Coordinates of C-alpha atoms in Angstrom, one line a residue:
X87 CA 94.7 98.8 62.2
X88 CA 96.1 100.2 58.7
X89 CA 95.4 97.3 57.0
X90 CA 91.8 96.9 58.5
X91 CA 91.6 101.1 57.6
X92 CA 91.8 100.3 53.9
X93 CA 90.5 96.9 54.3
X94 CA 87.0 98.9 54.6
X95 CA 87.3 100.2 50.6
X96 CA 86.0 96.6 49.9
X97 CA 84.3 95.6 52.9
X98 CA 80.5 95.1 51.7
X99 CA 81.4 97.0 48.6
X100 CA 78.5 98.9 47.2
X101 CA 78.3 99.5 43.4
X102 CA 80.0 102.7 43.9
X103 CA 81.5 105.3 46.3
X104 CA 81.7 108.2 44.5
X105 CA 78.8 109.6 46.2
X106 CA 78.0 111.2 49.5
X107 CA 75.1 108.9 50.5
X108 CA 78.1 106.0 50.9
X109 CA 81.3 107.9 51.3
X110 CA 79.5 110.0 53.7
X111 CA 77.2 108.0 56.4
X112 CA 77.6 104.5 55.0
X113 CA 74.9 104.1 52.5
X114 CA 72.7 104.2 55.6
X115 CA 73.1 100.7 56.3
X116 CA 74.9 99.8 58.9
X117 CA 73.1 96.8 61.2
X118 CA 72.9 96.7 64.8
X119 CA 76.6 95.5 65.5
X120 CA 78.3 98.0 63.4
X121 CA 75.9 101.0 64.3
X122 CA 77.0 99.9 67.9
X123 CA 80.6 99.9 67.7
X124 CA 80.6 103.1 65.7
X125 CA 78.3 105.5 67.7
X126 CA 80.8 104.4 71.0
X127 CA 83.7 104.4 69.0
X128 CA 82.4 108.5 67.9
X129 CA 81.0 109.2 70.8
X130 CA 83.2 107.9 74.0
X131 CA 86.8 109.7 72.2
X132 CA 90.3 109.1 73.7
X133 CA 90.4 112.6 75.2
X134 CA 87.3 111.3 77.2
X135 CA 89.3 108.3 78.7
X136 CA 92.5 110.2 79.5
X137 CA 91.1 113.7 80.8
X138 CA 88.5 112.5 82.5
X139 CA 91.0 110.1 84.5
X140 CA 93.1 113.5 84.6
X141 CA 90.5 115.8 85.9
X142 CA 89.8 113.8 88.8
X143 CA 93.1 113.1 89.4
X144 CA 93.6 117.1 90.0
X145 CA 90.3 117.9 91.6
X146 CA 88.5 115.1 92.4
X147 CA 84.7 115.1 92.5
X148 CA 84.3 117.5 89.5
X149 CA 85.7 115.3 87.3
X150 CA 82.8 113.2 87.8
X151 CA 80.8 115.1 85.7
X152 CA 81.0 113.0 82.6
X153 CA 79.2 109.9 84.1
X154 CA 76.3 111.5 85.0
X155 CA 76.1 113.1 81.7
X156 CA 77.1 109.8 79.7
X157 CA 74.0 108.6 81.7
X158 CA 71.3 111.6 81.1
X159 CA 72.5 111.3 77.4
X160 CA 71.5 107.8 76.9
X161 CA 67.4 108.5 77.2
X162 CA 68.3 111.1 75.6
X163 CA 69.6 109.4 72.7
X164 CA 66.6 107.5 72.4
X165 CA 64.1 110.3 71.9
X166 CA 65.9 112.4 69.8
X167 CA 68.1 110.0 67.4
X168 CA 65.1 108.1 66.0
X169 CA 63.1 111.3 65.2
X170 CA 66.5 112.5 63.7
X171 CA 66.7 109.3 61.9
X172 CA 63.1 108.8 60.5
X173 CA 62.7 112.6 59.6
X174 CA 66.6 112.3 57.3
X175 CA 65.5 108.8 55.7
X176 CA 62.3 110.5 54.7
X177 CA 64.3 113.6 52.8
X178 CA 67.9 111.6 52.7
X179 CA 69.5 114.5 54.7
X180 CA 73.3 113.8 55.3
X181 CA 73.7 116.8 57.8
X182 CA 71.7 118.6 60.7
X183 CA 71.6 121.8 58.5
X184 CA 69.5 120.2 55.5
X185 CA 67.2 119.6 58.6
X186 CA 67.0 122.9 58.8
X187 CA 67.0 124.0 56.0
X188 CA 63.8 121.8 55.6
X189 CA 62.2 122.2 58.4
X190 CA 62.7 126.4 58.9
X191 CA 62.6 126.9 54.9
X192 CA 65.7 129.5 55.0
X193 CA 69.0 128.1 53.5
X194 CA 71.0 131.0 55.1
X195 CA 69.8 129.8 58.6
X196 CA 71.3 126.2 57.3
X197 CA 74.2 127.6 56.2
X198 CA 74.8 129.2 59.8
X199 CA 73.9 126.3 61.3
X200 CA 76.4 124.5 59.0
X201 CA 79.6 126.6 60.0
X202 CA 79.0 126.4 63.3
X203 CA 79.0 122.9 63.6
X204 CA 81.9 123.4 61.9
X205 CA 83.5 125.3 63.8
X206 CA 82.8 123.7 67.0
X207 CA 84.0 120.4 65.8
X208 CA 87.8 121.8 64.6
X209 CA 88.6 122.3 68.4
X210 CA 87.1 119.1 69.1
X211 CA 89.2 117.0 66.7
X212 CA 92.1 119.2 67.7
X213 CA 91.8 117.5 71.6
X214 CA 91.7 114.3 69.8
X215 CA 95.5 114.4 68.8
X216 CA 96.3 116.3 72.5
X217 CA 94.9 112.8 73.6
X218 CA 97.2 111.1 71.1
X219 CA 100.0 113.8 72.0
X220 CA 100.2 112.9 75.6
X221 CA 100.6 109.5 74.9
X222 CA 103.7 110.0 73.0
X223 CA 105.0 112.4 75.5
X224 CA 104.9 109.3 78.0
X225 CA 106.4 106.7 75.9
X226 CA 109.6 109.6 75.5
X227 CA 109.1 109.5 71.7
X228 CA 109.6 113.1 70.8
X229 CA 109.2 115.8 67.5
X230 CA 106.1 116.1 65.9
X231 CA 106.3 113.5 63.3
X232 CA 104.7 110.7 64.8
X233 CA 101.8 112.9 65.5
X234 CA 102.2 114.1 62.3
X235 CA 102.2 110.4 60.5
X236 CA 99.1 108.8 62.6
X237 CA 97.3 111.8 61.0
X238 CA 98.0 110.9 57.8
X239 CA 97.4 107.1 57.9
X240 CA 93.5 108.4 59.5
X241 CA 93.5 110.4 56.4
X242 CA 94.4 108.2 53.9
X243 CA 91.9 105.8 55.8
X244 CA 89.2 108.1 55.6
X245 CA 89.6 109.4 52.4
X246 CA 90.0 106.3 50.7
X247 CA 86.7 104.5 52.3
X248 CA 84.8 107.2 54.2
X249 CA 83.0 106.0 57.1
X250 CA 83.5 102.2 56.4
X251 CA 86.8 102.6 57.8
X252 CA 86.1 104.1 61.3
X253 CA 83.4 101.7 61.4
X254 CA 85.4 98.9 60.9
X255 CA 88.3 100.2 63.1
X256 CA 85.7 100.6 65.9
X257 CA 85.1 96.9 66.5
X258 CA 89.0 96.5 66.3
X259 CA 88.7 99.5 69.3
X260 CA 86.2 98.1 71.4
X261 CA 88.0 94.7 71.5
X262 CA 90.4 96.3 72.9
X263 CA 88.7 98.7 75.7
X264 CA 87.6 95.6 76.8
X265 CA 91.2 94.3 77.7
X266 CA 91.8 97.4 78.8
X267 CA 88.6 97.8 81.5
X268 CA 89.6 94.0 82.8
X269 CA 93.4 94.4 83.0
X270 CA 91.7 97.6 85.4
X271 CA 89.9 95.8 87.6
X272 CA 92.7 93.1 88.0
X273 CA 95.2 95.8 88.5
X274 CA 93.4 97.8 91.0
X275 CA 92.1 94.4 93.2
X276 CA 95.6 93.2 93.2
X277 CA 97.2 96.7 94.5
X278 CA 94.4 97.0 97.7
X279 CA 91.0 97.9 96.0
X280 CA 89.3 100.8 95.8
X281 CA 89.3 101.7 99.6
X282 CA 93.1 102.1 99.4
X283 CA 92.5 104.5 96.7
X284 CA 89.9 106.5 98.2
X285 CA 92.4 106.7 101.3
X286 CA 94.9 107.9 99.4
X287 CA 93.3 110.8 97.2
X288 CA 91.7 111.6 100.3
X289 CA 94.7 112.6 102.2
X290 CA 96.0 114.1 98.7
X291 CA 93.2 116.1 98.6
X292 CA 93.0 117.8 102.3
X293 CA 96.9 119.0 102.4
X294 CA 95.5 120.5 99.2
X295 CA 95.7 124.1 98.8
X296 CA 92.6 124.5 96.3
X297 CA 89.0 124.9 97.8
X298 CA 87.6 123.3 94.4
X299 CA 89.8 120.5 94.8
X300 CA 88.2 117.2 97.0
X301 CA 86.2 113.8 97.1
X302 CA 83.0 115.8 97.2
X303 CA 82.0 119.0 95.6
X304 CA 83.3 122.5 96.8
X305 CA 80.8 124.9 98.8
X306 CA 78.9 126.7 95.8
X307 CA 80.2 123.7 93.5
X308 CA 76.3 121.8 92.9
X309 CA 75.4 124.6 90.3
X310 CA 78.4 124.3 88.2
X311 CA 78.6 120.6 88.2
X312 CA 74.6 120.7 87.2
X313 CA 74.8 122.6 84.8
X314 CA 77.9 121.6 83.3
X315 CA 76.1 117.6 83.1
X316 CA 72.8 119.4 81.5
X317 CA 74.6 121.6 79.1
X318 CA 77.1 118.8 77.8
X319 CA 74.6 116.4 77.2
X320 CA 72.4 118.8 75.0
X321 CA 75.8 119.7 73.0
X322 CA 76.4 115.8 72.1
X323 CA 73.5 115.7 70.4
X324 CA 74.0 119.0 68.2
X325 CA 77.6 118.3 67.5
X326 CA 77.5 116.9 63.8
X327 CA 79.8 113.9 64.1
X328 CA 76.8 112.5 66.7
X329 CA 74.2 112.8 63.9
X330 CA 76.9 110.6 61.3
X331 CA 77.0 107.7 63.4
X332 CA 72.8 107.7 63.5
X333 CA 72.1 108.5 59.7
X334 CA 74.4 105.4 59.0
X335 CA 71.8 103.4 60.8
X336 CA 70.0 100.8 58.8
X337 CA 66.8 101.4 60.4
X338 CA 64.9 103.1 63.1
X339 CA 65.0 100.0 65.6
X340 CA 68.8 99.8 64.9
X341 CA 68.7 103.5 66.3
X342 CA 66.5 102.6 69.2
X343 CA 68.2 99.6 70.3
X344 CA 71.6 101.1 70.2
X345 CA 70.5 104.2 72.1
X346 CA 69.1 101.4 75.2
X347 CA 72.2 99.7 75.3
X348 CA 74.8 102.8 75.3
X349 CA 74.4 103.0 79.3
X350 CA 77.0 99.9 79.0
X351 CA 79.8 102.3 77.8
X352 CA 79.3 104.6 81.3
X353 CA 80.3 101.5 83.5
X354 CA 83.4 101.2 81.5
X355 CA 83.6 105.6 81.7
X356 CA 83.1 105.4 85.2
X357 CA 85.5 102.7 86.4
X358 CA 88.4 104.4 84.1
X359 CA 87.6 107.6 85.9
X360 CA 88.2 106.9 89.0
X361 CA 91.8 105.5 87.9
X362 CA 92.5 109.4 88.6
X363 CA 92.1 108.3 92.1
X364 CA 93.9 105.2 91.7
X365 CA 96.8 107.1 89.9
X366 CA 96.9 109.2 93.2
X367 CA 97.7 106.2 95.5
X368 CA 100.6 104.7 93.4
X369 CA 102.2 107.6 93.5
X370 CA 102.3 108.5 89.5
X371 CA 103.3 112.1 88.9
X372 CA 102.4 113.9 84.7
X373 CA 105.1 113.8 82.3
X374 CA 106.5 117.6 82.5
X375 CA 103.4 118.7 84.8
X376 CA 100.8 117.5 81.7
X377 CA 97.5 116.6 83.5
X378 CA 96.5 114.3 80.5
X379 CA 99.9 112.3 80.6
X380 CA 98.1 110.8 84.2
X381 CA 96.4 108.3 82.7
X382 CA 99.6 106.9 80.1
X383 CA 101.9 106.9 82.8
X384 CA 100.0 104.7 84.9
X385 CA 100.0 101.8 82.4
X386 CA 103.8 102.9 82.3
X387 CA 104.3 102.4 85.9
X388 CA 102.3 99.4 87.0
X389 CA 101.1 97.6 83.8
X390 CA 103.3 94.9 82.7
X391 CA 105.1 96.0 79.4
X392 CA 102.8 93.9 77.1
X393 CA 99.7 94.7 78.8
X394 CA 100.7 98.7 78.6
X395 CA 101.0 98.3 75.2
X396 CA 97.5 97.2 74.6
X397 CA 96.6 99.8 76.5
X398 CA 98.9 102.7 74.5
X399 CA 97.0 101.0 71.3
X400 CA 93.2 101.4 72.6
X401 CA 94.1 105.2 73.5
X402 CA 95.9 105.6 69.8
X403 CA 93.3 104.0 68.0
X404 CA 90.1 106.0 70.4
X405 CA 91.7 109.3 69.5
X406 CA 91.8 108.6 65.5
X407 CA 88.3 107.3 65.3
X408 CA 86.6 110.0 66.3
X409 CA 88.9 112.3 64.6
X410 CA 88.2 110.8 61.6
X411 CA 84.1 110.3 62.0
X412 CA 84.3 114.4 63.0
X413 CA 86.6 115.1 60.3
X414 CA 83.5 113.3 57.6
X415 CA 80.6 115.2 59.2
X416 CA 82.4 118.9 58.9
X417 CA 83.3 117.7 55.2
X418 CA 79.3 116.7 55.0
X419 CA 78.4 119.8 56.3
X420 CA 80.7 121.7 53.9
X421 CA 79.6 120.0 50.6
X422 CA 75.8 120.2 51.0
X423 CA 75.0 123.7 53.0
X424 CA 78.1 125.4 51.3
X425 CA 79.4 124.2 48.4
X426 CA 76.4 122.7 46.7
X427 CA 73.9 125.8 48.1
X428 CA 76.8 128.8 47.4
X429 CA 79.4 127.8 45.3
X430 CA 78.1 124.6 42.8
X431 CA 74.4 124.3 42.7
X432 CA 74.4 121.7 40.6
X433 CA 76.8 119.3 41.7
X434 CA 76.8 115.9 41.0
X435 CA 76.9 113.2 43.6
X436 CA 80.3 112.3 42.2
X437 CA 81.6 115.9 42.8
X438 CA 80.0 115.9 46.1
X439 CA 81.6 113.0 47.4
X440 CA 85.2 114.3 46.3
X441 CA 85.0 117.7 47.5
X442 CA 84.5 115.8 51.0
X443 CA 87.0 113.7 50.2
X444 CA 89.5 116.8 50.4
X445 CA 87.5 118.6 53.0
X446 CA 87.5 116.1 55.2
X447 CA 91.6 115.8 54.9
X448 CA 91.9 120.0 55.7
X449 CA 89.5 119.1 58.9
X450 CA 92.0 116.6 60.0
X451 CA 95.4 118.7 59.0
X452 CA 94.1 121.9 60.2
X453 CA 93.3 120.7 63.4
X454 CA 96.9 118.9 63.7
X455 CA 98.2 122.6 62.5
X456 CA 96.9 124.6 65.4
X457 CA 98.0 121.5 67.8
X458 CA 101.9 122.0 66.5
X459 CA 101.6 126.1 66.6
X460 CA 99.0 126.5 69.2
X461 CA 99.8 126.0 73.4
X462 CA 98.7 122.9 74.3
X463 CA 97.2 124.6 77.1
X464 CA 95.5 126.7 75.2
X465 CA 94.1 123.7 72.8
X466 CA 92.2 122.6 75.5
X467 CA 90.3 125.2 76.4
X468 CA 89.5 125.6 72.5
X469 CA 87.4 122.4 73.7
X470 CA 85.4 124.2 75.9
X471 CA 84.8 127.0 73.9
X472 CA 83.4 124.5 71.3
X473 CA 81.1 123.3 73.5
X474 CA 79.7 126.7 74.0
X475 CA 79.7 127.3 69.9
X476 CA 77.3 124.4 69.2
X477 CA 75.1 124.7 71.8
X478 CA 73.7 127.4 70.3
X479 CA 72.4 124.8 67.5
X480 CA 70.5 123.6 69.7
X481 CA 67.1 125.3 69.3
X482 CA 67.1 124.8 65.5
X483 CA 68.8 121.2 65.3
X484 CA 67.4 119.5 68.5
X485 CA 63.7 121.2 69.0
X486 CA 63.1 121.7 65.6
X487 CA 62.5 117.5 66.2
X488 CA 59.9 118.9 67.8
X489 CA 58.3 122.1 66.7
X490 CA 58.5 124.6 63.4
X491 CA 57.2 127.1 65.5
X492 CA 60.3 129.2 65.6
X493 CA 60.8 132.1 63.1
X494 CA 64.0 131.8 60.9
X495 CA 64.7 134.9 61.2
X496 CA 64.6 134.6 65.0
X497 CA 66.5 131.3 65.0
X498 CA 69.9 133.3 63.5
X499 CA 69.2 136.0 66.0
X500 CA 69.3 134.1 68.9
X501 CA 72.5 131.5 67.6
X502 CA 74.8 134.9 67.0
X503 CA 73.3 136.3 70.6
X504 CA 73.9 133.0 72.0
X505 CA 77.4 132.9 70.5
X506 CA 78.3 136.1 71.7
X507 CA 77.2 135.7 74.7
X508 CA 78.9 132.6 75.6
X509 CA 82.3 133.8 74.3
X510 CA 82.1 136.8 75.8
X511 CA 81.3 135.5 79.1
X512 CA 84.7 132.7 79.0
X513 CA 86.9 135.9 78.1
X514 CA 86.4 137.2 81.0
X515 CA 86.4 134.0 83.0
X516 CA 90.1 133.8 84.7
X517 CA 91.9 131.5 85.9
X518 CA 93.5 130.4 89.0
X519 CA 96.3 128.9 91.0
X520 CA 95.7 126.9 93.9
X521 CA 96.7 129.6 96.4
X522 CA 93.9 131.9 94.4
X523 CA 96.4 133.8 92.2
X524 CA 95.2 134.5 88.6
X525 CA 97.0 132.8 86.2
X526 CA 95.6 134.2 83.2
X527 CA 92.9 136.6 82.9
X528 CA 90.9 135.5 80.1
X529 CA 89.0 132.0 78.7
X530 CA 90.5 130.6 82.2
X531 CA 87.6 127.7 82.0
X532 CA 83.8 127.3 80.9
X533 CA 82.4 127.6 84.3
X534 CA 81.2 131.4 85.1
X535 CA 81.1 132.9 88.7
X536 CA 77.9 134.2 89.5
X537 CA 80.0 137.3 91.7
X538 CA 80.4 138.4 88.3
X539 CA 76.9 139.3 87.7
X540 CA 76.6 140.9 91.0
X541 CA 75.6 137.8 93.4
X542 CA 76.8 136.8 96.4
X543 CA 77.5 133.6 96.2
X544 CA 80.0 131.4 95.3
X545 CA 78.0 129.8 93.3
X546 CA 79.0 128.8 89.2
X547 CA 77.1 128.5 85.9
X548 CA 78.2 126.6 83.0
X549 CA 79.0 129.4 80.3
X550 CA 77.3 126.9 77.9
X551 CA 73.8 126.5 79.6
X552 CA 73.8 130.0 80.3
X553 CA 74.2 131.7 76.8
X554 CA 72.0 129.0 75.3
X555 CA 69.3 130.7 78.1
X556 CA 69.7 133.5 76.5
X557 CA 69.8 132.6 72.7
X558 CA 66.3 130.7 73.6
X559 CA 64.6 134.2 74.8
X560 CA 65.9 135.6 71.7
X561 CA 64.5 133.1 69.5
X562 CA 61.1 132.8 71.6
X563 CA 60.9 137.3 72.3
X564 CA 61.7 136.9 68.4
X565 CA 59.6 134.9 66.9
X566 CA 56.4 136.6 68.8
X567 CA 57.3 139.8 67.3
X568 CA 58.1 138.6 63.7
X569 CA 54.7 136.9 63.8
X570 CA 52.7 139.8 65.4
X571 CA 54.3 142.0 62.5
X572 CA 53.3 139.0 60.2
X573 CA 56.8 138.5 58.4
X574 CA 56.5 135.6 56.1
X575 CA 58.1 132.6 57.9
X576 CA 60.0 129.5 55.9
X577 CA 57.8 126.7 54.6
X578 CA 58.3 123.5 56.4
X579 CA 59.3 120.9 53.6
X580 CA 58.2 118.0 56.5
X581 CA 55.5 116.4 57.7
X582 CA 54.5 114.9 61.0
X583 CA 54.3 111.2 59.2
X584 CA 58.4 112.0 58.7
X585 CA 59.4 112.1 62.1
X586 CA 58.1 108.4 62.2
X587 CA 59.7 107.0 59.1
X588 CA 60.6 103.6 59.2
X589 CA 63.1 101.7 56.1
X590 CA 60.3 100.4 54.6
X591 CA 59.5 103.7 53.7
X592 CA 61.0 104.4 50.2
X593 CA 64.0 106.5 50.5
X594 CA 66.3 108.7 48.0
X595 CA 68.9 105.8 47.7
X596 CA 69.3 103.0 50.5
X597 CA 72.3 100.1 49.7
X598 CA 71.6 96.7 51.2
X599 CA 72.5 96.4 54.9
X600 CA 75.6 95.7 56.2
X601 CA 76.9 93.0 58.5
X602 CA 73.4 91.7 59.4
X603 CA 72.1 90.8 56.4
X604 CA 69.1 92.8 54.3
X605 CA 65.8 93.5 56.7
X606 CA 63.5 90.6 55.2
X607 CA 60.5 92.7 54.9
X608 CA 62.3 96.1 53.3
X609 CA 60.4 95.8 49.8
X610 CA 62.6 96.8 46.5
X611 CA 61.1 100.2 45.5
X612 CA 62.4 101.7 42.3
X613 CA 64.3 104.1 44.3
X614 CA 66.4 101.0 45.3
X615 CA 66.4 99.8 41.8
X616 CA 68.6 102.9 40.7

C-alpha cells in the first residue's frame, strides 16, 4: 500500500502538479473505474464497517439505520452530483463554497460555508483513526505510535501525489472488501447461517435491561430512526470530501453512472452489519468494554490467522482513505475561500497547490491530536456533532443546485441559527445506562426527546433534521423580508445552461482522462492547449 501511495506521483503523470486543479481533485479526469473505486473508497469509511457492526451489536435494530440511508443516498447521488458536476466544470470550482460564492454573489457567505465544512470534517477524520485505533487495541499492539506512524505514511502519500494516491489505494481497498464480504458469507454458512444468529441476539436482547435495545425498534423509536436515515443522507452530500470524489470525475456520464451503480456497496454494508448479530452468537465480547473493537475481535476469534489478516488490512487501509480524501477537501476549502479570498488574493496556482499541501497535513495531524488527548468516548460523539455542523450547508450547497432564490444575507442567518440550534439541543441531550441512570448530562447522543419540548411521547428527533428545520425558516422568513425591504441581493455568476455542462464544454483547464483513455469526441479547445 506505501508503495502504490507514492506509486500515484507518476501514475498518468500530468505536465505538472503544482497546481490545485491536479493536486486537488485529479485534474478532473478520472474515468469510470477510478471515479468508482474512489467515491466508495470516500464514501463507505472504516468507521462505517466497524460501528455499524458495533451498533447493532449493542442495540440491534437501530443500528440499521445506515442501510436504509446508504440506499436513499444513491438516487440521491444521481440528481445532485451531476448538477454539482456540470455547474463546477462550467466555473472550474474545486469546493462547494466557490459554488456559493457564485451562485449567492457574497464571498463572506462562502467563506462561512467554507469553515464549516471544515469544521465538520475534523471530527469526521478524527473517527477515521478511532476505527484504525480499535483495530490495534485487538491485535494487543499498544502506545500511540503505530497510530501515530500510519498517519504519517497517509500524509506523506497525500502530500506527495494529492488525490492520485487515494485513488489508486481505493482499487487496492476494494479488492480487498471483496475477500472480506466472501470470507463472510463462508464464515457465517459454515457456523449455522443467519437463523442461528438471529436466535442468538434475540435471547441477548430480551434478558436486556435497555428498552432501546432489540431486533425491532423500541416504542417511540420510528421517529428517531426516520429522521436519523433523512438527515444523514442530506449531510453526505454537503460534507466536502463527497463533492472531491465527483469534481474528479471526467465527465457528467462518469458521475451518472457511478451514482446508479453505488446501491452495490449497501449489499456489502448491509451483510457486514449484521455481523453485529453474528458477533452476538459466537460469543465475542469488546477489547476493555470498546463497542468498536466488536467487529476486529471477531476476525480474531473465528477467522483463520491469514484470512484475519486480510481482513485487519481492508479495515487499515478503509480508515486512511477517507482520512486522506477529507484531509484534501478541508485543505481545498482552506486555499480558495480563505487564503486566496482573505489572506493572498493573488495567488498563483503553484502557491495554491502548496499551501494545501501543508493544510491538508494539519487536517490529518490535528485530528490524530485530539484522538491522543481527547476520550475516545468523547471522539465519537464529536462525529455526531459534525453531522449536525454541516447540515446546516445544506440550503446554500445542496438547493442552491436548484434555486438562487435565497437572500445571502439570509443564508448566514439561518446556518449560525441552525448551528446553534443543533448544538444547543445535543448539550442538553443526556445519556443513559441501561437501568435508565444518566451517565453524563450533556452531548449524551444526536437523537433529541421530544419530552423535552413539552410532548408526551416517547417519541425522538434527530438533532440534525431538526435544527436544519429551523435554519430553513430562517433562511425562507429571511429572505421574504430582505426582499420586501429591497436589500440588494448577490449576483448569480451562473446560468441555467451550467447546471447541464457536459466535457465537451470548454473548461478552465481539463488533463487527458485517466485510466480509460481520452473521450473520443472531447474537442481540443485552447483552454486545453494551455
Amino acid at each position: 500500500m506505501l508503495l502504490l501511495g507514492f506509486l500515484a506521483a507518476r501514475w498518468r503523470r500530468p505536465p505538472s502538479l503544482h497546481s490545485l486543479e491536479e493536486w486537488g481533485v485529479g485534474g478532473r479526469a478520472f474515468g469510470n473505474w477510478v471515479t468508482w473505486f474512489l467515491l466508495g473508497g470516500s464514501m463507505y469509511t472504516a468507521y462505517t464497517y466497524i460501528a455499524v457492526p458495533a451498533l447493532v451489536y449493542g442495540v440491534g435494530a437501530a443500528g440499521f439505520f445506515a442501510v436504509p440511508f446508504a440506499i436513499i443516498s444513491a438516487p440521491l447521488a444521481y440528481v445532485i452530483s451531476t448538477r454539482t458536476w456540470s455547474v463546477s466544470h462550467a466555473h472550474g470550482f474545486v469546493t462547494s463554497a466557490e459554488f456559493t460564492r457564485a451562485r449567492f454573489g457574497s464571498r463572506g457567505l462562502a467563506a462561512l460555508v467554507a469553515v464549516t465544512g471544515i469544521v465538520a470534517t475534523m471530527p469526521y477524520i478524527a473517527v477515521q483513526l478511532v476505527a484504525l485505533r480499535a483495530m490495534f487495541a485487538t491485535l494487543g499492539v499498544t502506545g500511540e505510535w503505530p497510530l501515530a506512524a500510519a498517519v504519517a505514511v497517509a500524509s506523506v502519500c497525500t502530500f506527495r501525489s494529492g488525490l492520485r494516491a487515494p485513488a489508486l489505494l481505493s482499487i487496492a481497498k476494494d479488492i480487498l472488501l471483496l475477500w472480506l464480504v466472501l470470507a463472510v458469507i463462508l464464515l457465517v454458512a459454515m457456523s449455522g447461517g443467519w437463523v442461528a444468529a438471529f436466535r442468538s441476539a434475540g435471547e441477548r436482547f430480551t434478558a436486556d435491561a435497555s428498552p432501546a435495545s432489540g431486533l425491532l425498534l423500541p416504542e417511540g423509536g420510528w421517529s428517531g430512526y426516520l429522521t436519523l436515515v433523512l438527515g444523514s443522507a442530506l449531510a453526505i452530500f454537503a460534507y466536502p470530501h463527497a463533492l472531491t470524489g465527483i469534481l474528479a470525475a471526467r465527465d457528467r456520464a462518469t458521475v451518472q453512472r457511478n451514482a446508479a451503480a453505488l446501491p452495490v456497496y449497501c449489499l456489502a454494508l448491509g451483510l457486514l452489519a449484521m455481523l453485529g448479530f453474528f458477533a452476538i452468537g459466537q460469543g465475542v465480547r469488546p477489547v476493555g468494554g470498546d463497542l468498536n473493537t466488536v467487529v476486529p475481535q471477531l476476525f480474531h476469534e473465528v477467522f483463520p490467522a491469514w484470512c484475519a489478516g486480510i481482513g485487519y488490512a481492508a479495515i487499515g487501509v478503509a480508515a486512511l482513505i477517507p482520512a486522506a480524501v477529507m484531509s484534501i477537501a478541508a485543505a481545498n476549502l482552506f486555499t480558495r475561500s480563505v487564503y486566496r479570498e482573505y489572506l493572498r488574493p493573488g495567488a498563483s496556482p503553484a502557491e495554491e497547490a502548496r499551501i494545501s499541501r501543508w493544510v491538508s497535513l494539519l487536517a490529518k495531524f490535528g485530528a490524530l491530536l485530539a484522538i491522543l488527548l481527547l476520550d475516545q468516548e468523547f471522539s465519537i460523539e464529536l462525529q455526531l456533532i459534525g453531522g449536525v455542523i454541516v447540515l446546516q450547508t445544506v440550503p446554500a450547497v445542496v438547493l442552491g443546485l436548484w434555486t438562487g432564490w435565497f437572500h445571502r444575507y439570509a443564508l448566514a442567518a439561518g446556518l449560525l441559527t441552525g448551528l446553534g440550534t443543533g448544538l444547543l439541543a445535543m448539550y442538553h441531550i443526556p445519556q443513559r445506562a441501561a437501568d435508565g441512570r444518566i451517565l453524563k448530562a450533556h452531548f449524551g447522543g444526536s437523537n433529541l426527546p421530544l419530552a423535552q419540548l413539552g410532548l408526551d411521547t416517547r417519541a425522538t428527533v434527530y438533532t440534525g433534521l431538526l435544527a436544519l428545520a429551523v435554519n430553513l425558516l430562517v433562511v425562507v422568513a429571511g429572505t421574504l423580508l430582505l426582499r420586501g425591504l429591497r436589500v440588494p441581493a448577490g449576483l448569480d455568476a451562473t446560468r441555467p445552461s451550467d447546471y447541464y455542462a457536459d466535457a465537451r464544454d470548454a473548461a478552465p483547464r481539463h488533463s487527458d482522462a485517466l485510466i480509460d483513455g481520452p473521450t473520443r469526441s472531447r474537442s481540443r479547445s485552447p483552454a486545453h492547449a494551455r
